[in-house]
XYZ file of C-alpha atoms in Angstrom:
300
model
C -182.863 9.426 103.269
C -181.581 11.846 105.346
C -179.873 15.063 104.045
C -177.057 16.927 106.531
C -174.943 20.407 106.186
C -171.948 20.243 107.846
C -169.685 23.007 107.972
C -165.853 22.635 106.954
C -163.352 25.035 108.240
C -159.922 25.010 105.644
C -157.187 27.186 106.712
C -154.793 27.685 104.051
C -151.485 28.928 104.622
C -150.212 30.841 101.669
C -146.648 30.679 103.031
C -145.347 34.264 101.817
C -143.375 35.760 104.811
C -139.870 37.305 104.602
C -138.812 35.862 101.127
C -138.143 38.510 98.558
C -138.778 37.128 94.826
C -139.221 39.131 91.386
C -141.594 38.959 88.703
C -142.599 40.767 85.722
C -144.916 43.596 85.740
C -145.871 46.985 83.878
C -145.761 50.071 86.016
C -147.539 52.593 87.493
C -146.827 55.963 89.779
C -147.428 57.490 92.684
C -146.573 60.405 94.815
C -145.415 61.239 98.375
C -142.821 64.009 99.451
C -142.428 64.216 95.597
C -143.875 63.397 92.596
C -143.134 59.399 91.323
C -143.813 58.809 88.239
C -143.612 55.832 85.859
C -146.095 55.819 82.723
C -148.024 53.004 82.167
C -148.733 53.277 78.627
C -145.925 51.701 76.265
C -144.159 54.439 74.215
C -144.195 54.172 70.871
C -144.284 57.294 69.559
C -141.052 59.017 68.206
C -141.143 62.327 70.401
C -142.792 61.997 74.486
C -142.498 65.242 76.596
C -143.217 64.550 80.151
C -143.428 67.869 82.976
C -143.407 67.955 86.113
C -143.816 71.041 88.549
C -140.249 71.285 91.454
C -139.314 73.343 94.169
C -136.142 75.330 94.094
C -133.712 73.095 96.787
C -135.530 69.561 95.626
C -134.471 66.970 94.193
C -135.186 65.000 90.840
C -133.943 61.824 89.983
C -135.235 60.953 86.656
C -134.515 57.138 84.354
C -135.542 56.709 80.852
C -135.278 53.241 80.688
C -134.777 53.752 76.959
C -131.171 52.471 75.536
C -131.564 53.613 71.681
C -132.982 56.983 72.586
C -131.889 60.411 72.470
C -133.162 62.979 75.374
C -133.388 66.380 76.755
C -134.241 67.850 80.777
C -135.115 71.327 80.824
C -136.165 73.873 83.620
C -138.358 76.389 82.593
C -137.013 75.767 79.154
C -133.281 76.439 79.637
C -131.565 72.913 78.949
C -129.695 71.225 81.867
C -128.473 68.306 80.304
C -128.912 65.771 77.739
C -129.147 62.702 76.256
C -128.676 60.232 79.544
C -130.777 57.471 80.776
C -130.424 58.618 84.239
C -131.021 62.321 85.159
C -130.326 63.660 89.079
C -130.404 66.893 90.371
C -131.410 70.135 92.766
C -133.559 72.662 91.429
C -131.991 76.008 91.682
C -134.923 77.750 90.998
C -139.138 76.925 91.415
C -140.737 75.895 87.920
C -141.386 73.174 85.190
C -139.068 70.382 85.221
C -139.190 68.628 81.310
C -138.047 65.867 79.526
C -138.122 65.475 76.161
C -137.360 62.288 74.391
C -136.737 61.077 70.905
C -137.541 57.317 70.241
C -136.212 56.919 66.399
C -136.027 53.736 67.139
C -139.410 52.731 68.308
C -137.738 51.236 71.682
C -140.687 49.691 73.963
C -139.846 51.926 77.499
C -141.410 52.708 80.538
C -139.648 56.029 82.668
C -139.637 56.562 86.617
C -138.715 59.991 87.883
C -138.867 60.889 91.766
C -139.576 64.769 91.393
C -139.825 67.775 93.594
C -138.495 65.594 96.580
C -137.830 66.451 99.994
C -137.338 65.339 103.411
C -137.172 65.750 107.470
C -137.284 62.219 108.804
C -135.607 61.325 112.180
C -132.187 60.623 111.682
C -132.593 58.571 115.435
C -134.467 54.939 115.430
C -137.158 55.358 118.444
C -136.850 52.987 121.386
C -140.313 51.103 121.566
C -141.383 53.312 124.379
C -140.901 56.329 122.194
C -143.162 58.293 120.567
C -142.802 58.777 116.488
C -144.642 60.260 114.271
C -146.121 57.597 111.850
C -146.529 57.811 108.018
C -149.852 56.634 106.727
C -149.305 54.114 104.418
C -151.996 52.432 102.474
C -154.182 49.551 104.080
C -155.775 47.030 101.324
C -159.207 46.278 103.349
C -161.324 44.719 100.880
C -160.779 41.266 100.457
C -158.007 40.688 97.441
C -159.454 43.886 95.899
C -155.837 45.164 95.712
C -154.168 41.900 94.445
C -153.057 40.969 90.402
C -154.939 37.892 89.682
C -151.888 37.893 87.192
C -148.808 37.955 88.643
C -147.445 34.440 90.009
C -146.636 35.625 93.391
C -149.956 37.996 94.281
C -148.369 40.941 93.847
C -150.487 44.336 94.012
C -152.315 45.844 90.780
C -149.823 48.576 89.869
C -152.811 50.245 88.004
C -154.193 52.933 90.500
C -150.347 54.114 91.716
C -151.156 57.715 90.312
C -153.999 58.311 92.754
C -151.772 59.489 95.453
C -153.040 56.751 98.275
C -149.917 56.636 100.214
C -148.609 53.698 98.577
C -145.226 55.391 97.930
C -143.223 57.336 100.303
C -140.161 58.941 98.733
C -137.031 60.640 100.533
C -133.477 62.360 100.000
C -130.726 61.129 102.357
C -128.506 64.173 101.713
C -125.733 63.712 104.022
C -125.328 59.920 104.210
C -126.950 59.408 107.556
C -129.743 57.384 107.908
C -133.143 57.943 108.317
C -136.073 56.451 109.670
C -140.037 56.333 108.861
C -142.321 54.237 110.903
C -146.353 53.230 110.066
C -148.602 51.548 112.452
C -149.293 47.589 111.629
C -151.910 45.166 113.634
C -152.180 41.434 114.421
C -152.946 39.217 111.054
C -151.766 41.979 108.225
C -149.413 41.176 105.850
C -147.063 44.173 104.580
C -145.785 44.763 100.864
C -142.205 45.863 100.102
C -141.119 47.196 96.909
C -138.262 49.375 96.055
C -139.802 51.817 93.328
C -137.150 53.872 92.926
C -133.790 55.215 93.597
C -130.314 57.272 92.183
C -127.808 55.142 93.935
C -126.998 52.702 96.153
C -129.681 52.034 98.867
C -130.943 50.105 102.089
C -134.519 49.480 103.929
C -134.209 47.430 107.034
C -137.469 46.915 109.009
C -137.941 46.440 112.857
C -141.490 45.399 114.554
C -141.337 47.633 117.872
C -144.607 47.218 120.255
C -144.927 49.040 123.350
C -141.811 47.503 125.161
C -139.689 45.751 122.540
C -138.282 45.522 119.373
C -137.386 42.557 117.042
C -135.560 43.015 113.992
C -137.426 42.269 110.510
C -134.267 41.984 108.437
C -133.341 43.368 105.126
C -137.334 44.385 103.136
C -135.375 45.987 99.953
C -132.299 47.031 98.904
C -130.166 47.888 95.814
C -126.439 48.317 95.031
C -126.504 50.712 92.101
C -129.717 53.524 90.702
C -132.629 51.008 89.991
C -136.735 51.404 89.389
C -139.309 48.884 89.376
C -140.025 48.672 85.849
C -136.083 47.645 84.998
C -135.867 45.655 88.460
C -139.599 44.262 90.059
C -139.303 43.637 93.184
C -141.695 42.156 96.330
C -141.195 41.255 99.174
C -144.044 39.914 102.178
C -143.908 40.215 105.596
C -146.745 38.819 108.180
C -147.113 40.905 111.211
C -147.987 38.523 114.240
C -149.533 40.883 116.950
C -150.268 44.660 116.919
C -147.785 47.399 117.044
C -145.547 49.602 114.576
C -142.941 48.745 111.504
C -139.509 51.200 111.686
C -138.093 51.534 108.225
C -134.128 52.386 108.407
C -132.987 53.791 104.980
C -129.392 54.617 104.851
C -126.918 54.787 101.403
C -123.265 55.082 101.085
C -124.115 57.954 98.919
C -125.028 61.432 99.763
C -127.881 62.830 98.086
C -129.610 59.334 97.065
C -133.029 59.725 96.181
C -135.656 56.884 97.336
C -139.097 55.583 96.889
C -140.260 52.513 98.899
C -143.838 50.885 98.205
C -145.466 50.064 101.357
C -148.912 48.272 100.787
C -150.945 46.505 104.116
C -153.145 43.678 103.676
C -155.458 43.589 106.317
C -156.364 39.199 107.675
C -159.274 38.054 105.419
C -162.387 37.624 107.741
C -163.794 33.886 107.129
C -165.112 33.019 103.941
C -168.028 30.801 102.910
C -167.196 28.943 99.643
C -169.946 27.818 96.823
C -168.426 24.672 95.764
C -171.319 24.587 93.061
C -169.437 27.921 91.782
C -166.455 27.613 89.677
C -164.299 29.728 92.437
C -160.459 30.624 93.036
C -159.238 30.829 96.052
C -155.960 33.637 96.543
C -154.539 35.695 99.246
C -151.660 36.560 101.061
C -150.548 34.796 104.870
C -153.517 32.628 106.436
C -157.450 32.181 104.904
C -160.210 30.492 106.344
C -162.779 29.044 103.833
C -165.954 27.563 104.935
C -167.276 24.736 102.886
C -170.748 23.846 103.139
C -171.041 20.095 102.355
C -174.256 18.266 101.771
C -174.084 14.324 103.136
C -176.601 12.256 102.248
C -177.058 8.923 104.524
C -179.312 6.147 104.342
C -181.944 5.455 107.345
């Protein structure tokens, strides 16, 4: 008898592109042109003070998520309001940003605040041609190192938001005219959308420019009313099919909307050899190639 390895090449085509769907999810923060944040921890406890340091001239937009509780916002400890579930604002002057909030009723809550935010995007979408200055947004290279084995749709771990990777950029359109942020994308990556968070009304619409044209991407989030990803999760894939740049139009019919958009890249798998004597899962987002290695024994 006769033993023979024979490789097997198995693409599998997860089938993800352009199709926004929702699951649920705890959540994390982040930070970019302000400070996101959304505590993972449940509250519990009956009083949670949160601070956060602001800019005279930026803007806050903090949400409780908490129905049943009651609430404070301070700066530098002279009270600016109290007891909403949304707070929005300009700092008038630079210091500490608190909010205090009573949970009598033991309420399970998560917040989000976009603090200290500011902006200077382009206000002009650049013709493929054009230079633009590109935002650095966070490329997932290890192989599903970034995904939730969890969540039904492969969603990213939501776990190491606070480290400040660039996997949240965050803006103010403060006088209704849209704006435009751009990040370089290559040939095979798949790109993560999430709305994280925002005070009103607001639109992302993507556009794949290379060096000499420009094909529109469609709508990649949006949301009609003030929304966060812990009250409203949110995904949405896209699969990039040759090299060249994403522009990200974000416009609102409301002046002075804060924003925060997840942007997460997952760079094409490189080919895989599979164990099939190993109990093994197989994930991933767009196209995989697995290698099996299959023994066939033949008779002489």
């Amino acid at each position: 008898m006769q033993g023979v390895v024979r490789p097997l090449i198995l693409i599998i085509c997860l089938l993800l592109s352009l199709t926004c769907l929702t699951f649920e999810s705890l959540v994390s923060n982040s930070t970019n042109n302000g400070h996101l944040d959304e505590k993972l921890e449940i509250q519990l406890s009956l009083e949670n003070d949160y601070t956060w340091e602001i800019v005279s001239g930026n803007w806050y937009s903090i949400q409780t998520n908490c129905i049943t509780c009651t609430s404070i916002l301070s700066l530098n400890d002279i009270e600016l309001d109290s007891n909403h579930t949304n707070y929005f604002g300009q700092a008038t002057e630079n210091g500490q940003l608190k909010l205090t909030i009573e949970n009598s009723e033991q309420e399970v809550f998560e917040i989000s605040a976009s603090v200290d935010v500011n902006d200077n995007y382009p206000q002009i979408r650049p013709a493929p041609s054009e230079s633009f200055e590109l935002y650095n947004a966070f490329q997932c290279l290890e192989t599903n190192h970034c995904i939730d084995v969890n969540s039904p749709i492969l969603s990213s771990s939501r776990t190491e938001l606070n480290n400040d990777e660039n996997k949240i950029i965050s803006g103010v359109i403060d006088n209704q005219q849209a704006e435009f942020i751009g990040f370089e994308v290559t040939l095979g990556d798949t790109v993560e959308f999430y709305l994280e968070h925002s005070s009103s009304d607001v639109t992302f619409e993507a556009f794949f420019q290379n060096v000499t044209t420009e094909v529109e991407m469609g709508n990649v989030a949006s949301s009609n009313t003030v929304m966060n990803y812990f009250d409203t999760p949110n995904v949405l894939f896209s699969n990039i099919e040759e090299d060249g740049r994403v522009i990200v139009k974000v416009s609102s019919a409301t002046i002075n909307t804060v924003w925060s958009l997840g942007i997460i890249i997952h760079s094409e798998d490189n080919p895989t050899m599979l164990d099939l004597s190993e109990t093994t899962e197989i994930f991933g987002h767009n196209t995989k190639t697995i290698i099996f290695d299959l023994n066939d024994t033949t008779a002489p």
